[in-house]
Amino acid sequence: MSYELTIEPLGQTIEVEDGQTILDAALRAGIYLPHACCHGLCATCKVQVTDGEVDHGEASTFALMDFEREEGKCLACCSRLESDVVIEAEIEDDPDSLNLPVEDYEGEVVRIESLTPTIKGIWLKLDRPMKFQAGQYINLEIEALGGQSRAFSLANAPQTDNVVELNVRIVPGGQVTTWLHEQLKVGDRLKFTGPYGRFFVKKSANVPLVFMAGGSGLSSPKSMIEDLLSEGCSLPMTLVYGQRSRAELYYDAEFRALAGKYPNFTYVPALSDEPAGSDWTGQRGFVHEAAKAYFGNDFRGHKAYLCGPPAMIEACITALMQGRLFERDIYMEKFFSAADASQQLKSPLFRNI
């Protein structure tokens, strides 16, 4: 059984299967609805139901209060249709978005590599091509763990034929990342859905770019930079990448090679916990400190793309704003686990991040 969902102000009607959420149906139709946690906790995906009935599912009473339910609001990430429904959503037109539909994919693990002591690279050869924008992510499903799924950014450029790369950092106590690190082997098959996310380069802006990344957050900037360079982009672009020590600094040689080959690309690695007596001659300290030093605390005229742990993101936002770059020019991927969302791990500096 299915129902029809009409999305205003687009005036577009799509079919929603029984048990399918509003958000999933919209994304699979190539319609982007704002969302973040996907657990019914952050309220980013709140929409207005103007006609019809919905089941609110797992929506928390904090994210969707009782009076809001009475007013006809719902959370798209966990609401399911009980009749034909019309909703009103805040949909912003983005000239840089390809509006790619979310689809189901399956691939064979063809390579696993320890990139650092805590990060593994996993390469999947897909059964069919996947179109995505550099910076987007997928939801990987682990059947061996009862179908649990986790979000991972795509680390390869879109030009890579039928192969996707994931950089997976092991999370202490994390079931999925531990399984991927300790149980996954070459030849295994994995299912996933994608592409997801609005974290991609605003190419139409045509201004210099600065990428700030930490840990396995290098995945998205790596994809973006490789994509831009492969397209012949001549805009100045700078990658400021931080890790604790040289053992954790992966793809260092590759980025140094790119910086040597492309005069418009600059690579600034920084180590925050490298032993004082080592022969490291690069930047020391955190990502935001290295960026401030390199740019002289003046980021005007750039677009900034941030990807990494929450503490790094917060510090980078503060540094960028102190260096006179503001919300309209700062972008980040917003990954939330259920625990993160319940703790409201959002930037207090920005209304929409």
CSV table of C-alpha atoms in Angstrom, one decimal:
chain,number,residue,atom,x,y,z
A,1,MET,CA,0.0,0.0,0.0
A,2,SER,CA,1.2,3.5,-0.7
A,3,TYR,CA,0.1,7.1,-0.3
A,4,GLU,CA,0.7,10.3,-2.2
A,5,LEU,CA,2.8,13.1,-0.6
A,6,THR,CA,2.6,16.6,-2.1
A,7,ILE,CA,5.5,18.9,-1.1
A,8,GLU,CA,4.8,22.6,-1.1
A,9,PRO,CA,5.9,25.1,-2.3
A,10,LEU,CA,7.3,22.8,-5.0
A,11,GLY,CA,3.9,21.5,-5.9
A,12,GLN,CA,5.5,18.1,-6.5
A,13,THR,CA,3.7,14.9,-5.7
A,14,ILE,CA,5.6,11.7,-4.9
A,15,GLU,CA,4.5,8.2,-3.9
A,16,VAL,CA,5.4,7.0,-0.4
A,17,GLU,CA,5.4,3.3,0.4
A,18,ASP,CA,3.8,1.9,3.6
A,19,GLY,CA,6.2,2.3,6.5
A,20,GLN,CA,8.5,4.7,4.5
A,21,THR,CA,9.4,8.0,6.2
A,22,ILE,CA,8.6,11.3,4.5
A,23,LEU,CA,12.3,12.2,4.5
A,24,ASP,CA,13.4,8.9,2.8
A,25,ALA,CA,10.7,9.2,0.2
A,26,ALA,CA,11.7,12.8,-0.6
A,27,LEU,CA,15.4,12.1,-0.9
A,28,ARG,CA,14.8,9.1,-3.1
A,29,ALA,CA,12.8,11.3,-5.4
A,30,GLY,CA,15.7,13.8,-5.6
A,31,ILE,CA,14.0,16.3,-3.3
A,32,TYR,CA,16.1,17.7,-0.5
A,33,LEU,CA,14.4,18.4,2.8
A,34,PRO,CA,16.6,20.0,5.5
A,35,HIS,CA,17.7,17.3,8.0
A,36,ALA,CA,20.5,16.4,10.4
A,37,CYS,CA,20.3,13.8,13.1
A,38,CYS,CA,17.7,11.4,11.4
A,39,HIS,CA,16.8,10.2,14.9
A,40,GLY,CA,13.8,12.5,15.6
A,41,LEU,CA,15.9,14.5,18.1
A,42,CYS,CA,17.3,17.7,16.5
A,43,ALA,CA,14.1,19.1,14.8
A,44,THR,CA,16.0,20.2,11.7
A,45,CYS,CA,13.5,18.3,9.5
A,46,LYS,CA,10.4,19.9,11.0
A,47,VAL,CA,7.6,20.5,8.4
A,48,GLN,CA,4.0,21.6,8.4
A,49,VAL,CA,1.3,19.1,7.5
A,50,THR,CA,-1.5,21.1,5.9
A,51,ASP,CA,-3.7,18.1,4.9
A,52,GLY,CA,-3.8,14.4,5.8
A,53,GLU,CA,-2.6,12.3,8.8
A,54,VAL,CA,0.8,11.1,9.8
A,55,ASP,CA,2.2,8.8,12.5
A,56,HIS,CA,4.9,10.7,14.3
A,57,GLY,CA,7.0,7.6,15.0
A,58,GLU,CA,10.0,8.1,17.3
A,59,ALA,CA,9.9,11.9,17.3
A,60,SER,CA,11.0,13.1,20.8
A,61,THR,CA,8.7,15.4,22.8
A,62,PHE,CA,11.7,17.8,23.0
A,63,ALA,CA,12.2,18.1,19.3
A,64,LEU,CA,8.4,18.1,18.5
A,65,MET,CA,6.4,19.4,21.4
A,66,ASP,CA,2.7,18.5,22.0
A,67,PHE,CA,1.4,21.9,21.0
A,68,GLU,CA,3.4,21.6,17.7
A,69,ARG,CA,1.8,18.2,17.0
A,70,GLU,CA,-1.6,19.8,17.6
A,71,GLU,CA,-0.7,22.6,15.1
A,72,GLY,CA,0.1,19.9,12.4
A,73,LYS,CA,3.9,19.9,12.5
A,74,CYS,CA,5.9,16.7,12.2
A,75,LEU,CA,9.5,15.5,11.8
A,76,ALA,CA,10.1,14.3,8.3
A,77,CYS,CA,12.9,11.8,9.4
A,78,CYS,CA,10.5,9.6,11.4
A,79,SER,CA,7.0,10.5,10.3
A,80,ARG,CA,5.0,8.0,8.2
A,81,LEU,CA,1.9,8.6,6.2
A,82,GLU,CA,-1.5,7.3,7.2
A,83,SER,CA,-3.3,8.9,4.3
A,84,ASP,CA,-2.5,11.1,1.3
A,85,VAL,CA,-0.7,14.1,2.8
A,86,VAL,CA,0.3,17.7,1.9
A,87,ILE,CA,3.2,19.3,3.6
A,88,GLU,CA,4.9,22.7,3.5
A,89,ALA,CA,8.7,22.7,3.9
A,90,GLU,CA,11.4,25.3,3.8
A,91,ILE,CA,13.3,24.4,0.7
A,92,GLU,CA,16.1,26.6,-0.5
A,93,ASP,CA,17.2,26.5,-4.1
A,94,ASP,CA,21.0,25.8,-4.3
A,95,PRO,CA,22.5,26.4,-7.8
A,96,ASP,CA,25.4,24.1,-7.0
A,97,SER,CA,23.2,21.1,-6.0
A,98,LEU,CA,22.7,18.3,-8.6
A,99,ASN,CA,19.7,17.1,-6.5
A,100,LEU,CA,20.7,13.5,-7.0
A,101,PRO,CA,18.2,10.9,-5.8
A,102,VAL,CA,19.1,8.5,-3.0
A,103,GLU,CA,19.4,4.9,-4.3
A,104,ASP,CA,20.4,1.5,-3.0
A,105,TYR,CA,23.8,0.1,-3.9
A,106,GLU,CA,25.9,-3.0,-3.3
A,107,GLY,CA,29.6,-3.6,-3.7
A,108,GLU,CA,32.5,-6.0,-3.1
A,109,VAL,CA,35.3,-5.1,-0.8
A,110,VAL,CA,38.4,-5.1,-3.1
A,111,ARG,CA,40.9,-3.5,-0.8
A,112,ILE,CA,41.5,-2.8,2.9
A,113,GLU,CA,44.4,-0.7,4.1
A,114,SER,CA,45.5,0.5,7.5
A,115,LEU,CA,46.0,4.2,6.8
A,116,THR,CA,46.9,5.0,10.5
A,117,PRO,CA,46.8,3.0,13.7
A,118,THR,CA,43.1,4.0,14.1
A,119,ILE,CA,41.9,4.6,10.5
A,120,LYS,CA,41.3,2.0,7.8
A,121,GLY,CA,40.7,2.7,4.1
A,122,ILE,CA,38.0,0.5,2.6
A,123,TRP,CA,37.5,0.3,-1.2
A,124,LEU,CA,34.2,-1.1,-2.6
A,125,LYS,CA,33.7,-2.0,-6.3
A,126,LEU,CA,30.1,-1.3,-7.1
A,127,ASP,CA,27.7,-3.4,-9.1
A,128,ARG,CA,26.7,-0.3,-11.0
A,129,PRO,CA,27.9,3.3,-11.3
A,130,MET,CA,27.1,5.8,-8.6
A,131,LYS,CA,26.8,9.5,-9.3
A,132,PHE,CA,27.5,11.8,-6.3
A,133,GLN,CA,29.0,15.2,-5.5
A,134,ALA,CA,32.3,15.5,-3.8
A,135,GLY,CA,31.7,15.9,-0.1
A,136,GLN,CA,28.6,13.8,0.1
A,137,TYR,CA,28.2,10.6,2.2
A,138,ILE,CA,26.6,7.2,2.3
A,139,ASN,CA,24.8,5.2,4.9
A,140,LEU,CA,26.6,1.8,5.1
A,141,GLU,CA,24.5,-1.2,6.3
A,142,ILE,CA,26.1,-4.0,8.3
A,143,GLU,CA,23.9,-7.1,8.0
A,144,ALA,CA,26.1,-9.0,10.4
A,145,LEU,CA,25.1,-6.5,13.1
A,146,GLY,CA,21.4,-6.8,12.5
A,147,GLY,CA,21.3,-4.2,9.7
A,148,GLN,CA,22.8,-1.4,11.8
A,149,SER,CA,23.8,1.5,9.5
A,150,ARG,CA,26.3,4.3,9.9
A,151,ALA,CA,27.2,7.4,7.8
A,152,PHE,CA,30.6,7.6,6.1
A,153,SER,CA,31.9,10.3,3.8
A,154,LEU,CA,33.1,9.3,0.4
A,155,ALA,CA,36.8,9.9,0.1
A,156,ASN,CA,37.3,9.5,-3.6
A,157,ALA,CA,36.5,11.9,-6.4
A,158,PRO,CA,33.3,11.4,-8.4
A,159,GLN,CA,35.4,10.7,-11.5
A,160,THR,CA,36.4,7.3,-10.0
A,161,ASP,CA,34.7,4.6,-12.0
A,162,ASN,CA,32.5,2.1,-10.0
A,163,VAL,CA,34.8,2.2,-6.9
A,164,VAL,CA,34.2,4.2,-3.7
A,165,GLU,CA,36.6,4.8,-0.8
A,166,LEU,CA,35.7,5.1,2.8
A,167,ASN,CA,38.0,6.2,5.6
A,168,VAL,CA,36.8,4.6,8.9
A,169,ARG,CA,38.2,5.6,12.3
A,170,ILE,CA,37.6,3.0,15.0
A,171,VAL,CA,35.4,4.4,17.8
A,172,PRO,CA,36.2,2.9,21.2
A,173,GLY,CA,33.2,0.7,22.0
A,174,GLY,CA,31.6,1.4,18.7
A,175,GLN,CA,30.0,-1.8,17.3
A,176,VAL,CA,30.0,-0.9,13.6
A,177,THR,CA,33.5,0.6,13.4
A,178,THR,CA,35.0,-2.2,15.5
A,179,TRP,CA,33.4,-4.8,13.1
A,180,LEU,CA,34.7,-2.9,10.1
A,181,HIS,CA,38.2,-2.9,11.5
A,182,GLU,CA,38.3,-6.4,12.9
A,183,GLN,CA,35.9,-8.5,10.9
A,184,LEU,CA,35.5,-7.1,7.4
A,185,LYS,CA,37.7,-8.8,4.8
A,186,VAL,CA,38.4,-8.5,1.1
A,187,GLY,CA,35.7,-10.3,-0.9
A,188,ASP,CA,32.9,-9.4,1.5
A,189,ARG,CA,29.9,-7.6,0.1
A,190,LEU,CA,28.3,-4.5,1.7
A,191,LYS,CA,25.1,-2.7,1.0
A,192,PHE,CA,24.5,1.1,1.3
A,193,THR,CA,22.3,3.9,0.3
A,194,GLY,CA,23.3,7.3,-1.0
A,195,PRO,CA,24.3,9.9,-1.8
A,196,TYR,CA,23.3,12.1,1.1
A,197,GLY,CA,24.2,15.6,2.2
A,198,ARG,CA,24.6,19.2,1.1
A,199,PHE,CA,28.3,19.5,1.9
A,200,PHE,CA,29.8,20.2,-1.5
A,201,VAL,CA,31.8,23.0,-3.0
A,202,LYS,CA,30.0,26.1,-4.0
A,203,LYS,CA,31.6,26.2,-7.4
A,204,SER,CA,29.4,29.0,-8.7
A,205,ALA,CA,30.9,31.4,-6.1
A,206,ASN,CA,34.2,31.3,-8.0
A,207,VAL,CA,36.3,32.4,-5.0
A,208,PRO,CA,39.4,30.9,-3.2
A,209,LEU,CA,38.8,27.9,-1.0
A,210,VAL,CA,40.1,26.9,2.4
A,211,PHE,CA,39.6,23.3,3.7
A,212,MET,CA,40.1,22.6,7.4
A,213,ALA,CA,40.1,19.0,8.4
A,214,GLY,CA,41.0,16.8,11.4
A,215,GLY,CA,41.2,13.1,11.9
A,216,SER,CA,39.2,11.0,9.4
A,217,GLY,CA,37.4,14.2,8.5
A,218,LEU,CA,39.9,14.4,5.7
A,219,SER,CA,37.6,12.2,3.6
A,220,SER,CA,35.3,14.9,2.2
A,221,PRO,CA,38.1,17.5,1.6
A,222,LYS,CA,40.1,14.9,-0.2
A,223,SER,CA,37.2,14.1,-2.5
A,224,MET,CA,36.5,17.8,-3.1
A,225,ILE,CA,40.2,18.7,-3.8
A,226,GLU,CA,40.7,15.8,-6.2
A,227,ASP,CA,37.5,16.7,-8.0
A,228,LEU,CA,38.4,20.3,-8.4
A,229,LEU,CA,41.9,19.6,-9.6
A,230,SER,CA,40.7,17.0,-12.1
A,231,GLU,CA,38.3,19.5,-13.5
A,232,GLY,CA,41.1,22.0,-14.1
A,233,CYS,CA,40.0,24.4,-11.4
A,234,SER,CA,42.6,27.2,-11.1
A,235,LEU,CA,41.3,29.0,-8.0
A,236,PRO,CA,43.6,29.1,-5.0
A,237,MET,CA,42.8,26.3,-2.6
A,238,THR,CA,44.4,25.5,0.7
A,239,LEU,CA,44.1,22.4,2.9
A,240,VAL,CA,44.9,22.8,6.6
A,241,TYR,CA,44.9,19.3,8.0
A,242,GLY,CA,45.5,18.3,11.6
A,243,GLN,CA,46.4,15.2,13.5
A,244,ARG,CA,48.1,14.4,16.8
A,245,SER,CA,51.2,12.8,15.5
A,246,ARG,CA,53.0,11.8,12.3
A,247,ALA,CA,51.7,8.2,12.7
A,248,GLU,CA,48.2,9.5,12.3
A,249,LEU,CA,48.9,11.8,9.4
A,250,TYR,CA,47.7,9.9,6.4
A,251,TYR,CA,47.8,10.8,2.7
A,252,ASP,CA,50.6,13.2,3.6
A,253,ALA,CA,52.8,12.2,0.7
A,254,GLU,CA,49.9,12.4,-1.7
A,255,PHE,CA,49.0,15.9,-0.7
A,256,ARG,CA,52.6,17.1,-0.8
A,257,ALA,CA,52.8,15.7,-4.4
A,258,LEU,CA,49.6,17.5,-5.4
A,259,ALA,CA,51.0,20.8,-4.0
A,260,GLY,CA,54.1,20.2,-6.0
A,261,LYS,CA,52.2,19.6,-9.2
A,262,TYR,CA,49.5,22.3,-8.9
A,263,PRO,CA,50.6,25.8,-8.1
A,264,ASN,CA,47.1,26.8,-7.0
A,265,PHE,CA,47.0,24.1,-4.3
A,266,THR,CA,48.7,24.6,-0.9
A,267,TYR,CA,48.9,21.9,1.8
A,268,VAL,CA,49.4,22.9,5.5
A,269,PRO,CA,49.7,19.8,7.8
A,270,ALA,CA,49.7,20.5,11.6
A,271,LEU,CA,50.5,18.1,14.5
A,272,SER,CA,49.1,18.9,17.9
A,273,ASP,CA,50.9,16.2,20.0
A,274,GLU,CA,54.2,15.4,18.1
A,275,PRO,CA,57.1,14.8,20.4
A,276,ALA,CA,59.2,18.0,20.9
A,277,GLY,CA,62.4,16.3,19.9
A,278,SER,CA,61.2,14.9,16.5
A,279,ASP,CA,62.4,16.1,13.2
A,280,TRP,CA,59.0,17.4,12.2
A,281,THR,CA,59.4,20.8,10.5
A,282,GLY,CA,55.8,21.6,9.8
A,283,GLN,CA,53.2,23.4,11.8
A,284,ARG,CA,52.6,22.4,15.4
A,285,GLY,CA,49.3,22.9,17.2
A,286,PHE,CA,45.7,22.6,16.2
A,287,VAL,CA,44.1,23.1,12.9
A,288,HIS,CA,42.6,26.5,13.7
A,289,GLU,CA,46.0,27.7,15.0
A,290,ALA,CA,47.8,26.6,11.9
A,291,ALA,CA,45.2,28.2,9.7
A,292,LYS,CA,45.4,31.5,11.6
A,293,ALA,CA,49.1,31.5,11.3
A,294,TYR,CA,49.1,30.7,7.5
A,295,PHE,CA,46.5,33.3,6.6
A,296,GLY,CA,47.7,35.9,9.1
A,297,ASN,CA,44.3,35.8,10.8
A,298,ASP,CA,42.5,37.2,7.7
A,299,PHE,CA,40.2,34.8,5.8
A,300,ARG,CA,38.3,37.4,3.9
A,301,GLY,CA,37.3,36.5,0.3
A,302,HIS,CA,37.3,32.8,0.9
A,303,LYS,CA,34.8,30.0,1.2
A,304,ALA,CA,35.6,27.6,4.0
A,305,TYR,CA,34.8,23.9,4.3
A,306,LEU,CA,35.2,22.2,7.7
A,307,CYS,CA,35.1,18.5,8.5
A,308,GLY,CA,36.3,16.9,11.7
A,309,PRO,CA,35.5,16.3,15.4
A,310,PRO,CA,33.1,18.7,17.1
A,311,ALA,CA,35.7,20.5,19.2
A,312,MET,CA,37.8,21.2,16.1
A,313,ILE,CA,34.8,22.5,14.2
A,314,GLU,CA,33.9,24.9,17.0
A,315,ALA,CA,37.5,26.2,17.2
A,316,CYS,CA,37.7,26.6,13.5
A,317,ILE,CA,34.4,28.5,13.3
A,318,THR,CA,35.6,30.9,16.0
A,319,ALA,CA,39.0,31.4,14.3
A,320,LEU,CA,37.3,32.1,10.9
A,321,MET,CA,34.9,34.6,12.3
A,322,GLN,CA,37.7,36.4,14.2
A,323,GLY,CA,39.5,36.5,10.8
A,324,ARG,CA,36.4,38.2,9.3
A,325,LEU,CA,34.8,35.3,7.5
A,326,PHE,CA,31.2,34.8,8.4
A,327,GLU,CA,28.3,32.3,8.3
A,328,ARG,CA,27.4,32.7,4.7
A,329,ASP,CA,30.9,31.6,3.6
A,330,ILE,CA,31.4,28.7,6.1
A,331,TYR,CA,30.2,25.2,5.4
A,332,MET,CA,30.4,21.9,7.2
A,333,GLU,CA,29.0,18.4,7.2
A,334,LYS,CA,26.6,17.8,10.1
A,335,PHE,CA,27.0,14.3,11.3
A,336,PHE,CA,24.9,13.4,14.4
A,337,SER,CA,24.6,10.1,16.2
A,338,ALA,CA,21.5,9.6,18.5
A,339,ALA,CA,23.7,10.4,21.5
A,340,ASP,CA,25.1,13.6,19.8
A,341,ALA,CA,21.8,14.9,18.9
A,342,SER,CA,20.3,14.3,22.3
A,343,GLN,CA,23.2,16.3,23.8
A,344,GLN,CA,22.5,19.1,21.2
A,345,LEU,CA,26.0,19.0,19.7
A,346,LYS,CA,25.5,22.0,17.5
A,347,SER,CA,27.5,25.1,17.1
A,348,PRO,CA,26.1,27.8,19.4
A,349,LEU,CA,27.6,30.4,17.1
A,350,PHE,CA,25.4,29.7,14.0
A,351,ARG,CA,21.7,29.4,13.8
A,352,ASN,CA,21.8,26.9,10.9
A,353,ILE,CA,24.8,24.7,11.8
